[in-house]
Short mmCIF file of C-alpha atoms and ligand atoms in Angstrom, two decimals:
data_model
loop_
_atom_site.label_atom_id
_atom_site.label_comp_id
_atom_site.label_asym_id
_atom_site.label_seq_id
_atom_site.Cartn_x
_atom_site.Cartn_y
_atom_site.Cartn_z
CA MET A 1 90.44 60.17 125.90
CA PRO A 2 92.55 63.03 127.31
CA ALA A 3 94.11 62.38 130.71
CA THR A 4 92.30 65.43 132.10
CA TYR A 5 88.86 63.92 131.53
CA SER A 6 88.42 61.81 134.62
CA SER A 7 89.76 64.47 136.98
CA ALA A 8 87.49 67.01 135.27
CA ALA A 9 84.45 64.75 135.68
CA GLN A 10 85.09 64.57 139.41
CA ALA A 11 85.03 68.35 139.58
CA VAL A 12 81.29 68.62 138.71
CA HIS A 13 80.49 69.09 142.40
CA LEU A 14 82.83 72.11 142.48
CA LEU A 15 80.98 73.95 139.70
CA ARG A 16 79.31 77.22 140.59
CA VAL A 17 76.14 77.45 138.52
CA LEU A 18 73.79 80.39 137.98
CA ILE A 19 70.26 79.85 136.62
CA VAL A 20 68.46 82.78 134.97
CA GLU A 21 64.86 81.74 134.37
CA ASP A 22 61.53 83.60 134.66
CA ASP A 23 59.34 80.51 134.85
CA PRO A 24 59.21 79.41 138.54
CA ILE A 25 58.40 75.77 137.74
CA GLN A 26 61.20 75.47 135.22
CA LEU A 27 63.55 77.18 137.68
CA ALA A 28 62.68 74.80 140.52
CA LEU A 29 63.03 71.77 138.26
CA LEU A 30 66.41 72.80 136.93
CA LYS A 31 67.68 73.60 140.40
CA ALA A 32 66.57 70.22 141.74
CA MET A 33 68.24 68.41 138.84
CA LEU A 34 71.49 70.31 139.38
CA LEU A 35 71.53 69.44 143.09
CA ASP A 36 70.74 65.81 142.24
CA SER A 37 73.67 65.80 139.83
CA GLY A 38 76.04 66.76 142.62
CA VAL A 39 76.40 70.51 142.06
CA ARG A 40 76.65 72.19 145.47
CA LEU A 41 76.50 75.86 144.56
CA VAL A 42 73.40 76.88 142.61
CA ALA A 43 72.34 80.54 142.48
CA GLU A 44 69.23 81.83 140.76
CA ALA A 45 67.76 84.95 139.19
CA VAL A 46 64.28 85.47 137.76
CA ASP A 47 65.23 87.96 135.05
CA GLY A 48 68.21 89.25 133.07
CA GLN A 49 68.90 92.20 135.37
CA GLY A 50 68.91 89.88 138.39
CA GLY A 51 71.34 87.61 136.53
CA LEU A 52 73.68 90.52 135.82
CA ASP A 53 73.57 91.52 139.49
CA ARG A 54 74.53 88.00 140.56
CA LEU A 55 77.40 87.93 138.05
CA ALA A 56 78.69 91.27 139.28
CA ASP A 57 78.74 89.93 142.86
CA GLY A 58 80.23 86.50 142.42
CA ARG A 59 82.06 84.08 140.18
CA PHE A 60 80.27 81.36 138.27
CA ASP A 61 81.57 78.55 136.08
CA LEU A 62 78.35 77.99 134.19
CA VAL A 63 75.35 80.21 133.48
CA ILE A 64 72.15 78.51 132.31
CA THR A 65 69.75 81.05 130.87
CA ASP A 66 66.29 81.08 129.38
CA LEU A 67 66.22 82.87 126.01
CA ARG A 68 62.60 84.01 126.18
CA MET A 69 62.15 86.29 129.18
CA ASP A 70 60.07 89.40 129.70
CA GLY A 71 62.08 92.62 129.66
CA MET A 72 65.68 91.76 128.87
CA ASP A 73 65.66 88.72 126.57
CA GLY A 74 68.29 85.99 126.76
CA VAL A 75 70.40 87.39 123.92
CA GLU A 76 70.69 90.85 125.48
CA PHE A 77 71.43 89.21 128.83
CA LEU A 78 74.10 87.07 127.18
CA SER A 79 75.85 90.02 125.51
CA ARG A 80 75.91 92.01 128.74
CA ALA A 81 76.81 88.99 130.85
CA LEU A 82 79.81 88.16 128.67
CA ALA A 83 81.44 91.38 129.80
CA LEU A 84 81.26 90.05 133.38
CA HIS A 85 81.63 86.32 132.80
CA GLY A 86 83.69 84.99 129.91
CA GLY A 87 83.01 81.35 130.72
CA ALA A 88 80.42 78.74 129.93
CA PHE A 89 76.80 79.41 128.91
CA ALA A 90 73.87 77.17 128.19
CA PHE A 91 70.41 78.00 126.88
CA SER A 92 67.37 76.37 128.36
CA SER A 93 64.59 77.51 126.03
CA ALA A 94 62.51 75.69 123.49
CA VAL A 95 63.10 78.03 120.52
CA GLU A 96 63.37 77.54 116.79
CA PRO A 97 66.67 75.87 115.77
CA ASP A 98 67.90 78.89 113.76
CA VAL A 99 67.22 81.28 116.69
CA LEU A 100 69.14 78.93 118.96
CA ALA A 101 71.98 78.68 116.41
CA SER A 102 72.18 82.49 116.21
CA ALA A 103 72.29 82.80 120.01
CA GLU A 104 75.10 80.23 120.03
CA SER A 105 76.99 82.15 117.33
CA ILE A 106 76.66 85.39 119.33
CA ALA A 107 78.08 83.65 122.38
CA HIS A 108 80.99 82.21 120.35
CA LEU A 109 81.83 85.49 118.66
CA GLN A 110 81.82 87.29 122.01
CA GLY A 111 84.25 84.83 123.53
CA ALA A 112 82.19 82.40 125.63
CA SER A 113 84.43 79.46 126.47
CA LEU A 114 81.65 76.89 126.11
CA ILE A 115 78.11 76.96 124.76
CA GLY A 116 75.45 74.36 125.33
CA ALA A 117 71.71 73.95 124.90
CA LEU A 118 69.17 72.09 127.00
CA GLY A 119 65.92 70.93 125.48
CA LYS A 120 62.46 71.24 127.00
CA PRO A 121 61.35 69.12 128.75
CA LEU A 122 64.62 68.95 130.65
CA GLN A 123 66.49 65.65 130.44
CA ILE A 124 68.79 64.73 133.31
CA GLY A 125 71.25 62.95 130.95
CA GLU A 126 71.55 66.05 128.79
CA LEU A 127 72.12 68.23 131.84
CA GLN A 128 74.80 65.92 133.22
CA ALA A 129 76.63 65.87 129.87
CA LEU A 130 76.61 69.68 129.95
CA LEU A 131 77.98 69.70 133.51
CA ARG A 132 80.81 67.38 132.50
CA ARG A 133 81.68 69.67 129.60
CA ALA A 134 81.62 72.73 131.87
CA ALA A 135 83.82 70.94 134.41
CA ALA A 136 86.24 69.94 131.65
CA ALA A 137 86.33 73.54 130.42
CA CYS A 138 87.76 74.63 133.75
CA ALA A 139 89.93 71.57 134.19
CA PRO A 140 93.59 71.72 135.23
CA SER A 141 96.56 70.68 133.09
CA GLY A 142 97.18 73.79 131.11
CA GLN A 143 93.54 74.70 130.71
CA PRO A 144 92.86 78.16 132.08
CA GLU A 145 90.58 78.07 135.09
CA ARG A 146 88.20 80.54 133.58
CA GLN A 147 88.34 82.54 130.41
CA ARG A 148 87.55 85.95 131.75
CA PRO A 149 87.16 88.64 129.11
CA ALA A 150 90.41 90.41 128.35
CA GLN A 151 91.66 92.15 131.43
CA ALA A 152 94.46 94.58 130.79
CA TRP A 153 97.48 93.41 132.71
CA PRO A 154 99.98 96.26 132.81
CA LEU A 155 103.05 95.91 130.63
CA SER A 156 105.31 96.03 133.67
CA ALA A 157 103.62 92.91 135.14
CA LEU A 158 103.99 91.10 131.80
CA ALA A 159 107.66 92.08 131.51
CA THR A 160 108.37 90.78 135.03
CA ALA A 161 106.50 87.56 134.29
CA LEU A 162 108.63 87.00 131.18
CA GLU A 163 111.77 87.67 133.16
CA TRP A 164 110.67 85.16 135.81
CA ARG A 165 109.78 82.60 133.14
CA GLN A 166 106.16 82.34 134.23
CA PHE A 167 104.91 81.68 130.67
CA PHE A 168 104.95 78.16 129.33
CA PRO A 169 103.69 76.32 126.26
CA VAL A 170 100.73 73.98 126.20
CA TYR A 171 100.14 71.76 123.20
CA GLN A 172 96.92 70.93 121.41
CA PRO A 173 97.00 67.84 119.17
CA LYS A 174 96.26 68.18 115.47
CA LEU A 175 94.89 65.11 113.68
CA ASP A 176 94.58 63.82 110.15
CA LEU A 177 90.79 63.60 109.77
CA ASN A 178 91.03 60.74 107.28
CA ASN A 179 92.97 58.25 109.38
CA GLY A 180 92.70 59.74 112.89
CA GLU A 181 96.47 59.92 113.34
CA VAL A 182 98.10 62.67 115.39
CA THR A 183 100.29 64.60 112.99
CA GLY A 184 101.34 67.55 115.08
CA VAL A 185 100.59 70.01 117.86
CA GLU A 186 99.84 73.71 118.14
CA VAL A 187 101.74 75.65 120.77
CA LEU A 188 99.53 77.91 122.91
CA ALA A 189 100.82 80.25 125.61
CA ARG A 190 99.78 80.06 129.25
CA TRP A 191 100.77 82.26 132.18
CA ARG A 192 101.22 80.65 135.57
CA HIS A 193 100.62 83.69 137.77
CA PRO A 194 101.88 83.23 141.35
CA THR A 195 98.60 84.40 142.93
CA ALA A 196 95.99 84.69 140.15
CA GLY A 197 96.54 81.11 138.87
CA LEU A 198 96.52 80.00 135.26
CA ILE A 199 95.85 82.84 132.83
CA ALA A 200 94.68 82.49 129.21
CA PRO A 201 96.19 84.29 126.20
CA ALA A 202 93.13 86.53 125.82
CA GLN A 203 94.40 88.39 128.88
CA PHE A 204 97.96 89.10 127.77
CA ILE A 205 98.62 88.63 124.04
CA ALA A 206 96.98 91.85 122.81
CA THR A 207 98.92 93.97 125.32
CA MET A 208 102.19 92.21 124.58
CA GLU A 209 101.65 92.67 120.83
CA GLN A 210 102.00 96.43 121.29
CA THR A 211 105.66 96.06 122.28
CA GLU A 212 108.68 93.82 121.84
CA LEU A 213 107.45 91.67 124.75
CA ILE A 214 105.58 89.54 122.19
CA ASP A 215 108.93 88.76 120.50
CA VAL A 216 110.39 87.63 123.83
CA LEU A 217 107.36 85.41 124.48
CA PHE A 218 107.64 83.91 120.99
CA ARG A 219 111.35 83.12 121.53
CA GLN A 220 110.78 81.56 124.97
CA LEU A 221 107.89 79.38 123.78
CA LEU A 222 109.64 78.26 120.60
CA ARG A 223 112.80 77.29 122.49
CA GLN A 224 110.82 75.15 124.95
CA ALA A 225 108.62 73.68 122.20
CA LEU A 226 111.60 72.62 120.07
CA ALA A 227 113.12 70.88 123.10
CA ASP A 228 109.81 69.08 123.78
CA LEU A 229 109.48 68.13 120.10
CA ALA A 230 112.94 66.54 120.22
CA SER A 231 112.05 64.61 123.40
CA TRP A 232 108.80 63.23 121.90
CA GLU A 233 110.82 62.19 118.89
CA ALA A 234 113.23 60.32 121.17
CA GLN A 235 110.13 58.44 122.41
CA GLY A 236 109.29 57.47 118.85
CA GLN A 237 106.70 60.10 117.93
CA GLN A 238 107.54 62.42 115.06
CA LEU A 239 105.29 65.46 115.15
CA SER A 240 105.00 68.77 113.38
CA LEU A 241 104.78 71.98 115.39
CA ALA A 242 102.57 75.01 114.77
CA ILE A 243 103.22 78.25 116.64
CA ASN A 244 101.31 81.54 116.57
CA ILE A 245 103.33 84.53 115.46
CA ALA A 246 102.46 88.23 115.69
CA PRO A 247 103.05 90.57 112.72
CA ARG A 248 105.52 92.67 114.69
CA THR A 249 107.72 89.64 115.32
CA LEU A 250 107.87 89.18 111.54
CA GLU A 251 109.17 92.72 111.08
CA ASP A 252 112.64 91.62 112.19
CA ARG A 253 114.44 90.96 108.90
CA SER A 254 116.96 88.61 110.52
CA LEU A 255 114.18 86.33 111.81
CA PRO A 256 114.02 83.73 108.99
CA GLU A 257 117.75 83.05 109.14
CA ARG A 258 117.77 82.86 112.96
CA LEU A 259 114.86 80.43 112.87
CA VAL A 260 116.68 78.19 110.42
CA GLN A 261 119.69 78.04 112.72
CA GLN A 262 117.54 77.41 115.77
CA VAL A 263 115.61 74.49 114.25
CA ARG A 264 118.81 73.03 112.80
CA GLU A 265 120.43 73.06 116.24
CA ALA A 266 117.37 71.24 117.59
CA GLY A 267 117.74 68.64 114.80
CA ILE A 268 114.36 69.45 113.26
CA ALA A 269 113.63 70.09 109.58
CA PRO A 270 111.98 73.51 108.85
CA GLU A 271 109.23 71.67 106.93
CA ARG A 272 107.91 70.42 110.28
CA ILE A 273 107.40 73.93 111.67
CA SER A 274 104.38 76.04 110.79
CA PHE A 275 103.82 79.68 111.73
CA GLU A 276 100.22 80.77 112.24
CA LEU A 277 99.21 84.31 111.37
CA THR A 278 95.66 85.49 111.96
CA GLU A 279 93.67 86.65 108.98
CA THR A 280 93.15 89.99 110.74
CA ALA A 281 96.91 90.51 111.19
CA ILE A 282 97.48 89.66 107.52
CA SER A 283 94.97 92.22 106.30
CA ARG A 284 96.40 94.93 108.57
CA HIS A 285 100.05 94.45 107.66
CA PRO A 286 100.06 93.09 104.10
CA ALA A 287 103.51 94.39 103.10
CA THR A 288 105.41 93.00 106.12
CA VAL A 289 103.52 89.75 105.85
CA LEU A 290 104.15 89.31 102.12
CA GLU A 291 107.90 89.75 102.51
CA SER A 292 108.38 87.63 105.60
CA VAL A 293 106.03 84.82 104.58
CA THR A 294 107.86 84.50 101.27
CA ARG A 295 111.24 84.42 103.01
CA LEU A 296 110.06 81.80 105.53
CA ARG A 297 108.67 79.60 102.74
CA LEU A 298 111.96 79.93 100.83
CA ARG A 299 113.66 78.35 103.84
CA GLY A 300 111.21 75.46 103.95
CA PHE A 301 108.90 76.59 106.79
CA GLN A 302 105.10 76.29 106.54
CA VAL A 303 102.84 79.30 107.09
CA ALA A 304 99.13 79.12 107.96
CA VAL A 305 96.27 81.63 107.87
CA ASP A 306 94.69 81.34 111.33
CA ASP A 307 91.06 82.11 112.29
CA PHE A 308 90.08 82.21 108.63
CA GLY A 309 86.62 83.53 107.85
CA VAL A 310 86.22 86.13 110.60
CA GLY A 311 88.71 88.73 109.28
CA TYR A 312 88.57 90.83 106.17
CA SER A 313 91.43 89.65 104.00
CA SER A 314 90.74 90.04 100.31
CA LEU A 315 90.91 87.06 98.02
CA ALA A 316 93.48 88.92 95.89
CA LEU A 317 95.76 89.23 98.92
CA LEU A 318 95.31 85.60 99.88
CA SER A 319 96.16 84.38 96.40
CA ALA A 320 99.27 86.59 96.29
CA LEU A 321 100.67 85.22 99.55
CA PRO A 322 102.43 81.86 99.55
CA PHE A 323 100.57 80.29 102.47
CA SER A 324 100.55 76.55 102.94
CA GLU A 325 97.51 76.07 105.17
CA LEU A 326 94.09 77.57 105.95
CA LYS A 327 92.74 77.17 109.48
CA ILE A 328 88.99 77.62 109.54
CA ASP A 329 87.81 79.63 112.53
CA ARG A 330 85.95 77.65 115.13
CA SER A 331 82.87 79.88 114.96
CA PHE A 332 82.02 78.09 111.68
CA ILE A 333 82.43 74.66 113.16
CA ALA A 334 80.28 74.92 116.27
CA GLY A 335 76.88 73.33 115.95
CA MET A 336 77.45 71.82 112.52
CA PRO A 337 75.89 70.10 110.63
CA LEU A 338 72.64 71.36 112.19
CA ASN A 339 73.45 74.98 111.44
CA GLY A 340 72.45 74.93 107.77
CA LYS A 341 73.40 78.55 107.10
CA VAL A 342 77.07 77.82 107.66
CA MET A 343 77.21 74.94 105.19
CA PRO A 344 77.52 76.93 101.93
CA ILE A 345 80.20 79.11 103.57
CA LEU A 346 82.23 76.07 104.54
CA GLU A 347 81.83 74.52 101.12
CA SER A 348 83.14 77.66 99.45
CA ILE A 349 86.08 77.91 101.89
CA MET A 350 87.02 74.32 100.99
CA ARG A 351 86.77 75.08 97.27
CA LEU A 352 88.85 78.23 97.66
CA ALA A 353 91.54 76.40 99.62
CA LYS A 354 91.71 73.69 96.98
CA GLU A 355 92.05 76.21 94.18
CA LEU A 356 94.82 78.04 96.04
CA GLY A 357 96.58 74.76 96.84
CA LEU A 358 96.16 75.15 100.61
CA ARG A 359 95.73 72.39 103.18
CA THR A 360 92.59 72.84 105.27
CA VAL A 361 92.50 72.53 109.04
CA ALA A 362 89.34 72.95 111.12
CA GLU A 363 89.65 74.43 114.60
CA GLY A 364 87.41 73.78 117.56
CA ILE A 365 85.95 70.36 116.65
CA GLU A 366 83.97 69.32 119.70
CA THR A 367 81.71 66.51 118.47
CA GLY A 368 81.92 63.38 116.34
CA ALA A 369 79.19 64.79 114.09
CA GLU A 370 81.28 67.90 113.38
CA ARG A 371 84.33 65.74 112.59
CA ASP A 372 82.41 63.44 110.23
CA PHE A 373 80.82 66.35 108.46
CA LEU A 374 84.13 68.14 107.93
CA ARG A 375 85.76 64.97 106.68
CA ALA A 376 82.93 64.50 104.18
CA LEU A 377 83.47 68.09 103.00
CA GLY A 378 87.11 67.26 102.26
CA CYS A 379 88.75 68.98 105.22
CA GLU A 380 92.12 67.31 105.78
CA ALA A 381 93.03 68.01 109.38
CA GLY A 382 91.40 69.08 112.62
CA GLN A 383 91.94 70.23 116.16
CA GLY A 384 89.50 70.48 119.01
CA PHE A 385 88.34 69.33 122.40
CA LEU A 386 86.94 66.14 120.79
CA PHE A 387 90.50 64.94 120.22
CA GLY A 388 92.42 66.70 122.96
CA LYS A 389 92.58 69.92 124.92
CA PRO A 390 95.77 71.92 125.14
CA MET A 391 98.06 70.01 127.53
CA ASN A 392 101.41 70.78 129.09
CA GLY A 393 104.48 68.88 127.82
CA PRO A 394 104.41 65.93 130.28
CA CYS A 395 100.62 65.51 129.88
CA LEU A 396 100.96 65.46 126.10
CA ALA A 397 103.73 62.83 126.30
CA ALA A 398 101.48 60.67 128.51
CA TRP A 399 98.52 61.24 126.18
CA LEU A 400 100.57 60.19 123.14
CA ALA A 401 101.86 57.11 124.99
CA SER A 402 98.32 56.07 125.97
CA ARG A 403 97.16 56.38 122.35
CA ARG A 404 100.08 54.25 121.17
CA ALA A 405 99.22 51.62 123.79
P1 LIG B 1 94.25 80.09 118.05
O1 LIG B 1 95.66 80.12 117.59
O2 LIG B 1 93.20 80.09 117.01
O3 LIG B 1 94.14 78.84 119.01
C1 LIG B 1 92.99 78.07 119.16
C2 LIG B 1 92.22 78.44 120.40
O4 LIG B 1 91.01 77.72 120.44
C3 LIG B 1 92.95 78.09 121.70
O5 LIG B 1 92.58 79.05 122.68
C4 LIG B 1 92.36 76.73 122.04
O6 LIG B 1 92.43 76.40 123.42
C5 LIG B 1 90.92 76.94 121.61
N1 LIG B 1 90.28 75.69 121.25
C6 LIG B 1 90.84 74.64 120.62
N2 LIG B 1 89.94 73.65 120.42
C7 LIG B 1 88.77 74.09 120.93
C8 LIG B 1 87.46 73.51 121.03
O7 LIG B 1 87.18 72.38 120.60
N3 LIG B 1 86.50 74.27 121.61
C9 LIG B 1 86.77 75.51 122.11
N4 LIG B 1 85.77 76.16 122.70
N5 LIG B 1 87.99 76.08 122.04
C10 LIG B 1 88.98 75.39 121.44
P2 LIG B 1 93.63 79.80 123.59
O8 LIG B 1 94.73 78.87 124.00
O9 LIG B 1 92.86 80.52 124.62
O10 LIG B 1 94.29 80.84 122.58
C11 LIG B 1 93.54 81.89 122.04
C12 LIG B 1 94.30 82.63 120.98
O11 LIG B 1 95.40 83.36 121.56
C13 LIG B 1 94.93 81.72 119.94
O12 LIG B 1 93.97 81.34 119.01
C14 LIG B 1 96.02 82.63 119.37
O13 LIG B 1 95.48 83.51 118.39
C15 LIG B 1 96.41 83.44 120.59
N6 LIG B 1 97.67 82.89 121.13
C16 LIG B 1 97.83 81.84 121.98
N7 LIG B 1 99.15 81.65 122.24
C17 LIG B 1 99.82 82.59 121.52
C18 LIG B 1 101.21 82.92 121.35
O14 LIG B 1 102.11 82.30 121.90
N8 LIG B 1 101.49 83.99 120.52
C19 LIG B 1 100.54 84.69 119.87
N9 LIG B 1 100.93 85.71 119.07
N10 LIG B 1 99.23 84.42 119.99
C20 LIG B 1 98.88 83.38 120.81
MG1 LIG B 2 96.64 79.37 116.10
MG1 LIG B 3 92.61 79.93 115.35
#
């Protein structure tokens, strides 16, 4: 269990919860259960517009909404609310499973940080499990306090932050789904802002990618990550490292050779380093990607297609590029195996990966059922909150040590 779990569980009483519900009895019941569970701040709205007004006025960590409401239904409310609140949502309606699954997919695709569902009649155990998940989603230790929708930080602020070394890597464990062993970590960027707190990549990566700032970030994170990798190795844990790379960083023709030197100096074989490129980036910059991916592979590095399944890369392009790994986007994983519509898609992704000789990694595994299902489908590796959230270096070292013990 990640070290953050117990501290997160204690934070349930700090959650700020908004209920949007047009049925007064259901509203009163849910409110009473929340207060009984230790939540101190519960706000309410009786329709979607009221919910939007509350969100515009204040900050909430969790929004529990009815899906069936007169006027604005829950899905319209959700879409509009996500522009104001990028955090956790839960649905409290008794609706058909495929309608619920679609609402959950909409929330995922629009960037909600957590999605849950409560059955009717309400069960206190189910509600408390949801509260623990919401508390964990805004837990400390490298986890952003709240995933607000992308806010454009000006380039000058980002440049200063890089200069002042305010960005740091957090690491999310990657496991072999067959034997449960930790095989590596993915490096994810975080910004420790002096007044705004911990800031998630959604709020700075896209802006940085427009300029060379993204190259500076990549260099800073990789340097720190290689040092951490060497220190975990000294403690007896050999791990691989995956790091996200932007297409413009790949444009530098001297990059592959510099990377070889850098990993050599750190005493790490290139085979243990994987660069993750999103499917969208690949389809937008095929020429740059083809050249640089080939040159990285020639030097022994691994290259992965990230967020696979939500972009528009053609199969011809994929088969022409020498990737080593396919990371299945987490929007396909959420809610499985109950979401029957996703199953044939996943099966064909697995088949495709096998035919192209690619290792498969599933992102965003949150439940044991999702893990078991993916393993049965033949998926080799996985990442997700079920195994471990992104953690800073010292937390990851402690987490690894506790697993060994
Ligand atoms: P990604 O590379 O696909 O990383 C996975 C994201 O999913 C991470 O979000 C991670 O915290 C989140 N995640 C992992 N497991 C779960 C789960 O079980 N449930 C849920 N709900 N979420 C999970 P994060 O850290 O906010 O990063 C978002 C994206 O920002 C990354 O997606 C990556 O594309 C980009 N990014 C992050 N760091 C960097 C970086 O240093 N450079 C570049 N170019 N992009 C970066
Ligand atoms: Mg990635
Ligand atoms: Mg991804």
